[in-house]
Amino acid sequence: MGQRLDAFNKHACINIVNHKDELTEVNDKLLELTGYTREELIGQPIKILYPPAEQEIATDIRRHLQRGENWDGETPLLHKDGRTLYTQSTIIPLFEADGNWAGSISARTDVTRTNELIAERHTAQTLYELRDDIWIIDSQSEKFTYMNRAAKERLNWVSEAPDGGSLDGYECQHDINEILAACRTLQQNRSAAHQFETVFMGVAVNVSIKFLPNVDNTGRYLILLNDISERIEKDLRKSAFISTVSHELRSPLTSIKGAMGLLLSQSAGELPSSALTLLEIAHRNADRLILIINDMLDIEKISSGEMSFDIQEVDLVALIAETGEANAMLQQRFGIDVQMIGMGSPVLLHTDPNRIIQVLTNLLSNAYKFSKPNGKIIIKLEEDVDHIRVSVQDEGPGIPEDEQFKIFDRFADMANSDRASKGGTGLGLSICKEIVESFGGAIGFDTKAGVGTTFFFCLPRALQDDLFTDNALEKMSA
Amino acid sequence: MIKLLHVEDDADIREIALMALDISGEFDVVQCHTGEDALAQVRDYTPDIILLDMMMPGLTGRETLEKMREIPELASVPAVFMTARAQHAEIEELLQNGASDVISKPFDPMALPEMIKQAMQKHHNSGTI
């Protein structure tokens, strides 16, 4: 019997608490597990062994025990160094001969490692079942040390390790070599991770490589192959859709606008003034529809990185003048006085003139729309050594405070009926922001209720190669 | 009179272009609704300028022009494309491949005669085909 108790003592952590829940006895196994000495525990409340966030479990156990019930279950225990350990516990209530509550005795088995193993096994299983291919390759031997199911299936690797996990001899050797070359470059450059898109065995994939170093300067490459063919196909379908929309909407609009243009020119016969007024309304709204289509196409191009730029040296002063002339009809319609400041001599810079005209037209048409009749708009050009700043100032109502933060968001002005009634598409400022930022510039505004708004954009005098490479250049080459 | 061959599959756009060109009184216009029809037409009619829609069923505008360029009489006739897909890169490519100009749809019909005359002028100045 003594030997049996000894074995039990060696396997399980035992403690006894009195009716005040104070520890009165602890065995060596419990001390070994929790890191305390016997002196540190005896006389302390049992709660000392429970993590602060798990104190309620002690109350729950006591409730069971006082009803005379045993308690079985997993209990967390707090190691002296703060770690949380997990034990499978059986706690039995103790009563005096007169039936009074005397405390309890607990027998606990350490299951921390078991839990960790279960978690690890769960992680491994999840990785194995993952849709993406996972490879782990030893950096020195360049042999597979792990492949999940998706990877094995793709490489048609039927047995566990037919040739010691070698990466040679595959039909898709060229594709594997490309990934291996990227791994070697990663290690040579002492980078932690690298990502690129390629075609692997005829499938478009995104390859993510991470170097997992060992202590002895060796390491393993963790490689994840994510099939992106679906995404690419979706993008292609989207582009085709946009292209179709472009063509299918513009063709009837060509007829609508063309027919109205001919009628307005009175070349098909003289029209009464009331009919001309109605035609002008229809013609203006056809223009608006074209603007909406163009803006939507631009947004799509920006989103897909296909916005094209035609960079050349241009005179910004001439561009501003050209934009002003192109919008002369608006100026006449709204009876606005437009003043130009800082445009005495040419200001040259490298940019895409059409895109800059697009930005200027947007800012200017907004200024017209929100100006009071017979008001004033000031277009100002300022320059310093590195930057050129163009601003368009109106005397409109200003932008309400609760709309300011979203003014450059797509469809920002459509939420407000007053703004929508001004004829905007809700995309213009968002497009302006994208264009200006593509040139390494910035766009912003100052506004004051009842006084007006000044929209401005700054462009670097010289196109910054790195910025342009990161933004517009990629889009240009797309 | 400027002899103009207009190839466009959309009947409404053909009508509008014809009216606009007639108003100017400077054009003798022959219209076709497909590239194939245009290629048949040019056996008897040598235009001074060709106005081509890009997207057409059957031969596209680009393909029609390529075939026309094989006809010695049309090898250097200026050609203007009309397109609803006026992307900078596409326009550049069309210009490099023998187009004298590219007109974006929708276009202003009243400005069409002038646009065509400018394209002819540009073509003659550049001396390109």
XYZ file of C-alpha atoms in Angstrom:
607
model
C 0.000 0.000 0.000
C 2.878 2.302 0.941
C 4.490 1.656 -2.452
C 1.230 2.405 -4.228
C 0.928 5.719 -2.401
C 4.525 6.453 -3.282
C 3.799 5.873 -6.969
C 0.710 8.090 -6.724
C 2.779 10.776 -5.008
C 5.340 10.674 -7.783
C 2.759 10.905 -10.548
C 0.332 13.444 -9.130
C 0.526 16.841 -7.479
C -1.283 16.665 -4.138
C -2.448 19.446 -1.893
C -4.824 19.693 1.057
C -6.661 22.845 2.106
C -8.522 23.513 5.361
C -12.014 24.919 5.849
C -10.612 28.434 5.295
C -9.199 27.366 1.909
C -5.651 27.664 3.237
C -3.019 25.192 2.078
C -2.086 22.808 4.872
C -0.199 20.107 2.948
C 1.548 19.980 -0.438
C 3.599 17.146 -1.915
C 7.009 17.433 -3.604
C 5.523 16.964 -7.074
C 3.367 20.082 -6.655
C 6.369 22.071 -5.430
C 8.363 20.840 -8.417
C 5.591 21.830 -10.820
C 4.840 25.284 -9.370
C 8.383 26.327 -8.384
C 7.426 27.249 -4.804
C 8.969 25.967 -1.573
C 6.775 24.269 1.004
C 7.266 27.229 3.379
C 6.043 29.635 0.700
C 2.793 27.758 0.246
C 1.735 26.396 3.617
C -0.759 28.726 5.272
C -1.423 30.637 2.005
C -4.924 30.717 0.462
C -5.324 28.209 -2.394
C -5.976 31.129 -4.735
C -2.232 31.800 -4.754
C -2.007 28.851 -7.154
C -4.637 30.160 -9.558
C -3.871 32.801 -12.211
C -5.530 36.180 -11.398
C -7.822 35.902 -14.434
C -8.962 32.426 -13.364
C -9.810 33.118 -9.702
C -13.464 32.340 -10.255
C -12.625 28.671 -10.725
C -11.640 28.440 -7.028
C -15.053 29.776 -6.000
C -16.770 27.353 -8.362
C -14.793 24.382 -6.981
C -15.584 25.375 -3.414
C -19.302 25.531 -4.231
C -19.187 21.940 -5.505
C -17.171 20.655 -2.586
C -19.397 22.233 0.059
C -22.333 20.367 -1.477
C -20.316 17.195 -0.904
C -19.602 16.705 -4.609
C -16.233 15.828 -6.125
C -14.855 18.229 -8.717
C -13.151 16.957 -11.901
C -11.760 19.067 -14.667
C -8.879 21.051 -16.104
C -7.528 23.759 -13.819
C -4.909 26.338 -14.671
C -2.137 26.740 -12.105
C 0.151 29.696 -11.694
C 3.863 28.949 -11.636
C 5.913 31.105 -9.309
C 7.551 32.720 -12.379
C 4.171 33.755 -13.763
C 3.683 31.023 -16.360
C 0.288 29.372 -16.597
C 0.309 25.588 -16.346
C -2.569 23.261 -16.960
C -3.544 20.316 -14.747
C -6.228 17.707 -14.907
C -7.572 17.752 -11.351
C -9.761 15.674 -9.096
C -10.738 17.441 -5.882
C -12.507 15.625 -3.063
C -14.248 17.388 -0.161
C -13.236 16.588 3.429
C -15.654 16.667 6.365
C -15.210 16.348 10.116
C -16.818 13.417 11.896
C -19.596 15.781 12.976
C -20.286 16.585 9.334
C -18.679 20.038 9.326
C -16.766 21.169 6.272
C -13.050 20.488 6.822
C -11.500 21.382 3.479
C -10.455 19.354 0.459
C -7.740 17.223 -1.054
C -6.660 17.768 -4.677
C -4.815 15.374 -6.967
C -3.575 17.000 -10.177
C -1.771 15.725 -13.283
C 0.316 18.155 -15.333
C -1.207 18.309 -18.849
C 0.569 21.464 -20.036
C 2.807 19.615 -22.463
C -0.078 17.440 -23.623
C -2.097 20.563 -24.387
C 0.843 22.051 -26.260
C 1.231 18.878 -28.276
C -2.452 18.873 -29.114
C -2.206 22.525 -30.224
C 0.905 21.744 -32.291
C -0.808 18.767 -33.852
C -3.820 20.924 -34.610
C -1.583 23.576 -36.245
C 0.259 20.918 -38.233
C -3.035 19.424 -39.350
C -4.345 22.841 -40.380
C -1.184 23.533 -42.384
C -1.415 20.120 -43.973
C -5.018 20.695 -45.010
C -4.408 24.277 -46.212
C -5.402 25.031 -49.814
C -2.080 26.806 -50.451
C 1.052 24.752 -51.117
C 3.549 24.816 -48.267
C 7.141 23.710 -48.686
C 9.909 23.727 -46.115
C 13.375 23.327 -47.633
C 16.665 22.949 -45.823
C 18.853 25.866 -46.930
C 22.060 23.814 -47.113
C 21.003 20.519 -48.631
C 18.154 22.189 -50.581
C 15.949 19.195 -49.900
C 12.351 19.179 -48.826
C 11.867 18.718 -45.114
C 8.128 19.269 -45.246
C 5.334 19.478 -47.792
C 1.661 19.781 -47.075
C -0.979 17.841 -48.926
C -1.610 20.542 -51.575
C 2.103 20.708 -52.389
C 2.402 16.927 -52.611
C -0.583 16.722 -54.897
C 0.665 19.460 -57.191
C 4.113 17.877 -57.470
C 2.557 14.433 -57.690
C 4.705 13.278 -54.787
C 2.997 10.015 -53.910
C 5.362 8.463 -51.375
C 6.599 10.204 -48.253
C 10.169 10.904 -49.384
C 11.131 8.799 -52.395
C 14.511 10.358 -52.956
C 15.276 11.971 -49.650
C 13.142 15.002 -50.478
C 15.303 16.078 -53.400
C 14.126 18.983 -55.524
C 15.698 17.511 -58.640
C 14.134 15.432 -61.361
C 10.720 17.025 -61.533
C 8.978 17.707 -64.814
C 8.522 21.276 -63.660
C 12.254 21.606 -62.852
C 12.487 25.035 -64.461
C 9.711 26.366 -62.206
C 11.253 24.816 -59.088
C 14.652 26.250 -59.999
C 13.141 29.728 -60.221
C 11.858 29.417 -56.640
C 15.171 27.966 -55.447
C 17.045 30.856 -57.083
C 14.780 33.290 -55.221
C 15.556 31.429 -51.967
C 19.300 31.702 -52.552
C 19.022 35.408 -53.364
C 17.009 35.901 -50.189
C 19.763 34.353 -48.098
C 22.559 36.140 -49.983
C 20.836 39.467 -49.371
C 20.239 38.472 -45.736
C 16.573 39.360 -46.176
C 13.929 37.792 -43.991
C 11.235 37.432 -46.607
C 10.526 37.797 -50.311
C 7.367 37.681 -52.361
C 6.778 37.485 -56.107
C 4.260 36.341 -58.668
C 5.104 33.704 -61.231
C 3.666 30.808 -63.194
C 4.246 27.446 -61.528
C 3.300 24.335 -63.497
C 1.067 26.457 -65.701
C -0.753 28.077 -62.778
C -0.349 31.727 -61.749
C 0.886 31.763 -58.152
C 2.055 34.206 -55.558
C 5.214 32.846 -53.939
C 6.061 33.934 -50.391
C 9.437 32.851 -49.047
C 10.540 33.292 -45.466
C 13.966 32.322 -44.160
C 13.822 30.592 -40.786
C 17.351 30.764 -39.337
C 18.805 28.096 -37.070
C 21.298 29.001 -34.349
C 24.224 27.539 -36.331
C 23.925 29.882 -39.317
C 21.964 27.330 -41.303
C 18.254 27.592 -41.782
C 15.135 26.576 -43.628
C 13.034 28.268 -46.265
C 9.330 28.341 -45.586
C 7.668 28.682 -48.985
C 4.000 29.349 -49.567
C 2.488 29.063 -53.056
C -0.859 30.787 -53.306
C -2.889 30.078 -56.445
C -3.923 33.472 -57.851
C -5.272 32.267 -61.185
C -8.850 32.876 -60.024
C -8.023 36.452 -59.036
C -6.276 37.092 -62.359
C -9.202 35.668 -64.273
C -11.558 37.848 -62.248
C -9.439 40.921 -63.016
C -9.481 40.077 -66.706
C -13.252 39.654 -66.648
C -13.578 42.963 -64.847
C -11.368 44.724 -67.405
C -13.351 43.176 -70.242
C -16.563 44.337 -68.585
C -15.268 47.878 -68.167
C -14.085 47.873 -71.747
C -17.493 46.734 -72.929
C -19.207 49.354 -70.804
C -16.902 51.930 -72.293
C -17.749 50.986 -75.837
C -21.387 50.085 -75.440
C -22.285 53.251 -73.552
C -20.199 55.621 -75.586
C -21.550 54.504 -78.950
C -25.208 55.381 -78.249
C -24.047 58.511 -76.476
C -22.203 59.491 -79.641
C -25.488 59.348 -81.516
C -27.483 61.110 -78.789
C -24.981 63.894 -78.311
C -24.274 64.187 -82.027
C -27.944 64.439 -82.938
C -28.554 67.058 -80.279
C -25.442 68.955 -81.352
C -26.710 69.132 -84.929
C -30.163 70.247 -83.792
C -28.649 72.910 -81.523
C -26.566 74.220 -84.425
C -29.931 74.675 -86.215
C -28.389 73.056 -89.283
C -31.386 70.726 -89.454
C -33.759 73.686 -89.434
C -34.665 76.550 -87.138
C -36.100 75.625 -83.738
C -38.253 77.715 -81.379
C -36.353 79.066 -78.363
C -38.286 76.855 -75.906
C -37.217 73.750 -77.867
C -33.638 75.008 -77.922
C -33.725 75.462 -74.122
C -34.929 71.886 -73.674
C -32.289 70.622 -76.091
C -29.579 72.496 -74.205
C -30.692 70.766 -70.993
C -30.582 67.361 -72.669
C -27.212 68.133 -74.293
C -25.750 69.306 -70.978
C -26.921 66.134 -69.267
C -25.504 63.954 -72.029
C -22.187 65.689 -71.307
C -22.676 64.901 -67.641
C -23.292 61.262 -68.431
C -20.092 61.156 -70.490
C -18.225 62.683 -67.560
C -19.605 60.026 -65.214
C -18.578 57.234 -67.598
C -15.116 58.748 -68.015
C -14.696 59.164 -64.258
C -15.804 55.595 -63.606
C -13.393 54.315 -66.219
C -10.587 56.390 -64.713
C -11.310 55.035 -61.242
C -11.227 51.514 -62.635
C -7.935 52.197 -64.381
C -6.475 53.623 -61.176
C -7.674 50.627 -59.154
C -6.183 48.147 -61.596
C -2.959 50.143 -62.007
C -3.691 50.759 -65.673
C -3.921 54.529 -65.641
C -1.602 55.614 -68.443
C 0.570 58.720 -68.357
C 2.235 60.631 -71.152
C 5.088 62.488 -69.503
C 6.527 65.483 -71.314
C 7.903 68.916 -70.562
C 5.025 71.357 -70.320
C 4.424 74.961 -69.396
C 2.038 74.933 -66.458
C 0.988 78.533 -67.119
C -0.097 77.568 -70.648
C -1.968 74.536 -69.290
C -3.855 76.701 -66.791
C -4.739 79.195 -69.525
C -5.892 76.358 -71.790
C -8.059 74.916 -69.014
C -9.544 78.344 -68.352
C -10.433 78.752 -72.026
C -11.920 75.270 -72.205
C -14.152 76.164 -69.271
C -15.100 79.587 -70.596
C -18.655 78.373 -71.142
C -18.999 77.636 -67.424
C -17.533 81.036 -66.651
C -20.145 82.655 -68.860
C -22.953 80.481 -67.521
C -22.235 81.285 -63.887
C -21.155 84.896 -64.542
C -17.914 84.435 -62.640
C -14.896 86.719 -62.706
C -11.727 84.601 -62.955
C -8.451 86.125 -61.837
C -5.041 84.572 -62.534
C -2.115 85.312 -60.240
C 1.541 84.350 -60.646
C 1.365 83.544 -64.329
C 3.596 86.202 -65.812
C 6.207 83.826 -67.227
C 6.286 80.161 -68.261
C 6.712 77.552 -65.517
C 8.165 74.377 -66.986
C 7.968 70.911 -65.502
C 7.815 67.282 -66.573
C 4.338 65.884 -66.225
C 1.357 64.545 -68.158
C -0.417 67.638 -69.529
C -3.750 65.904 -70.069
C -3.883 64.581 -66.520
C -2.967 68.006 -65.121
C -5.714 69.565 -67.241
C -8.052 66.906 -65.816
C -7.150 67.954 -62.258
C -7.426 71.661 -63.044
C -10.759 71.172 -64.831
C -12.130 69.319 -61.833
C -11.050 71.937 -59.333
C -12.206 74.755 -61.559
C -15.616 73.257 -62.320
C -16.149 72.655 -58.595
C -15.267 76.286 -57.934
C -17.767 77.443 -60.574
C -20.497 75.184 -59.254
C -20.154 76.362 -55.673
C -19.535 80.064 -56.370
C -22.222 82.669 -55.894
C -23.541 84.178 -59.142
C -21.222 86.946 -60.348
C -18.658 85.843 -57.786
C -14.904 85.606 -58.150
C -12.473 82.719 -58.603
C -8.741 83.170 -58.131
C -6.300 80.736 -59.754
C -2.897 81.215 -58.245
C 0.452 79.694 -59.190
C 3.277 79.828 -56.655
C 6.709 78.257 -56.843
C 9.732 77.684 -54.683
C 12.958 75.863 -55.373
C 11.472 72.371 -55.256
C 7.732 72.714 -55.696
C 5.000 74.324 -57.718
C 1.682 75.036 -56.028
C -1.526 75.717 -57.900
C -4.611 76.846 -56.024
C -8.197 77.518 -57.039
C -10.052 79.776 -54.646
C -13.819 80.284 -54.700
C -16.268 82.382 -52.719
C -18.675 79.522 -52.161
C -20.359 78.389 -48.944
C -17.312 76.396 -47.767
C -17.231 72.693 -46.996
C -19.198 71.680 -43.881
C -16.969 70.336 -41.148
C -18.575 66.900 -41.115
C -17.860 66.450 -44.843
C -14.266 67.629 -44.861
C -12.651 64.359 -43.818
C -14.247 62.435 -46.687
C -13.964 65.017 -49.429
C -11.371 62.969 -51.365
C -13.286 59.709 -50.927
C -15.088 58.163 -53.876
C -18.689 59.316 -54.178
C -18.069 61.636 -51.240
C -20.308 64.406 -52.513
C -23.149 62.128 -53.578
C -24.250 61.643 -49.989
C -25.189 65.268 -49.762
C -28.167 66.163 -51.885
C -27.081 69.775 -52.282
C -23.708 68.708 -53.658
C -25.299 66.047 -55.831
C -27.603 68.649 -57.305
C -24.536 70.564 -58.467
C -23.887 67.887 -61.049
C -20.757 66.207 -59.713
C -20.038 62.542 -60.212
C -18.599 62.149 -56.730
C -15.420 60.759 -58.212
C -13.611 63.855 -59.467
C -11.662 64.780 -56.345
C -10.749 61.172 -55.687
C -9.308 60.940 -59.205
C -7.475 64.262 -58.726
C -5.871 62.930 -55.559
C -4.716 59.743 -57.301
C -3.287 61.679 -60.238
C -1.443 64.269 -58.131
C -0.037 61.589 -55.814
C 1.100 59.559 -58.829
C 3.348 62.503 -59.696
C 4.740 62.569 -56.147
C 2.616 65.614 -55.285
C -0.044 66.402 -52.717
C -3.541 67.835 -52.818
C -5.532 69.575 -50.114
C -7.916 72.398 -49.280
C -8.579 75.285 -46.907
C -12.184 76.157 -46.250
C -14.205 78.558 -44.135
C -17.971 78.467 -43.826
C -19.566 81.394 -45.650
C -16.237 82.653 -46.983
C -15.144 80.041 -49.511
C -12.816 77.189 -50.281
C -9.329 77.007 -51.738
C -8.299 73.709 -53.279
C -4.604 73.395 -54.022
C -2.135 70.881 -55.325
C 1.654 70.849 -55.115
C 3.900 69.122 -57.611
C 7.607 68.486 -57.262
C 9.499 70.627 -59.764
C 11.490 67.608 -60.857
C 9.822 64.237 -61.065
C 11.302 62.214 -58.267
C 12.559 59.040 -59.888
C 11.935 56.806 -56.883
C 8.469 58.157 -56.187
C 7.555 58.000 -59.802
C 8.881 54.489 -60.045
C 6.756 53.430 -57.099
C 3.605 55.065 -58.330
C 3.084 56.366 -61.799
C 5.843 54.519 -63.595
C 4.323 51.159 -62.719
C 0.998 52.398 -63.947
C 2.590 53.751 -67.123
C 4.135 50.461 -67.979
C 0.935 48.545 -67.225
C -14.504 68.370 -102.839
C -12.712 66.009 -100.493
C -13.533 62.359 -101.262
C -14.161 60.676 -97.908
C -14.850 57.006 -97.250
C -16.607 56.517 -93.925
C -16.714 52.991 -92.443
C -18.966 52.660 -89.408
C -21.301 49.868 -88.299
C -23.632 52.105 -86.258
C -26.290 53.513 -88.635
C -27.100 56.458 -86.330
C -23.494 57.544 -86.126
C -23.202 57.231 -89.945
C -26.251 59.481 -90.305
C -24.943 62.104 -87.890
C -21.488 62.151 -89.478
C -23.030 62.429 -92.946
C -25.203 65.378 -91.902
C -22.267 67.124 -90.257
C -20.034 66.634 -93.310
C -22.814 67.675 -95.693
C -23.332 70.924 -93.775
C -19.716 71.911 -94.399
C -20.269 71.354 -98.120
C -16.650 70.337 -98.641
C -16.977 66.548 -98.647
C -18.082 63.922 -101.097
C -18.950 61.080 -98.728
C -19.312 57.351 -99.387
C -20.363 55.283 -96.377
C -19.981 51.570 -95.649
C -21.244 49.593 -92.677
C -18.476 46.953 -92.552
C -14.798 46.659 -93.356
C -15.577 44.017 -95.980
C -18.078 46.371 -97.660
C -15.452 49.146 -97.638
C -12.857 46.895 -99.281
C -15.340 46.121 -102.039
C -16.196 49.792 -102.393
C -12.606 50.958 -102.900
C -12.315 48.955 -106.120
C -14.306 51.726 -107.818
C -13.783 54.638 -105.435
C -10.418 56.001 -104.374
C -10.933 58.330 -101.407
C -8.758 61.265 -100.351
C -9.220 60.264 -96.735
C -10.650 57.259 -94.890
C -12.645 57.585 -91.643
C -12.796 54.256 -89.836
C -14.625 53.028 -86.782
C -12.372 50.815 -84.663
C -14.821 48.254 -83.313
C -16.914 46.621 -86.002
C -18.284 43.134 -86.489
C -16.177 41.201 -88.986
C -13.066 43.109 -89.934
C -12.114 45.690 -87.315
C -11.086 49.173 -88.362
C -7.436 48.285 -87.897
C -7.728 45.124 -90.011
C -9.653 46.993 -92.700
C -6.902 49.594 -92.931
C -4.202 46.925 -93.089
C -5.956 45.349 -96.086
C -6.487 48.725 -97.736
C -2.792 49.514 -97.374
C -2.088 46.503 -99.597
C -3.932 48.270 -102.436
C -1.352 50.505 -104.157
C -3.814 53.396 -104.681
C -4.615 53.436 -100.953
C -1.141 52.834 -99.599
C -0.648 56.435 -98.607
C -4.185 57.750 -98.209
C -4.634 59.397 -94.795
C -6.767 57.385 -92.386
C -8.533 58.609 -89.266
C -9.847 56.223 -86.631
C -12.894 56.832 -84.486
C -12.903 54.978 -81.204
C -14.807 54.805 -77.954
C -11.738 53.309 -76.301
C -9.468 56.301 -76.540
C -6.628 55.247 -74.242
C -3.375 57.113 -74.599
C -1.441 53.906 -75.270
C -3.950 52.738 -77.887
C -3.963 56.100 -79.635
C -0.152 56.098 -79.718
C -0.153 52.616 -81.202
C -2.704 53.538 -83.866
C -0.710 56.618 -84.817
C 2.464 54.555 -85.070
C 0.677 52.052 -87.273
C -0.338 54.450 -89.968
C -3.280 56.410 -88.568
C -3.187 60.131 -89.288
C -5.344 60.925 -86.299
C -7.707 59.356 -83.772
C -11.080 60.906 -82.936
C -12.617 59.952 -79.594
C -16.263 59.071 -79.330
C -18.468 60.854 -78.476
C -17.360 63.587 -80.879
C -18.761 66.998 -81.640
C -20.389 66.632 -85.091
C -20.034 70.312 -85.861
C -16.272 70.040 -85.284
C -15.927 66.884 -87.398
C -15.229 68.523 -90.776
C -12.477 70.640 -89.264
C -10.968 67.631 -87.442
C -10.796 65.695 -90.705
C -9.220 68.564 -92.599
C -6.627 68.977 -89.834
C -5.827 65.254 -90.002
C -5.282 65.553 -93.770
C -3.047 68.544 -93.241
C -1.072 66.706 -90.552
C -0.693 63.702 -92.835
C 0.581 65.764 -95.737
C 2.968 67.705 -93.507
C 4.434 64.568 -91.981
C 4.729 62.781 -95.283
C 3.993 59.493 -93.523
C 1.657 56.813 -94.612
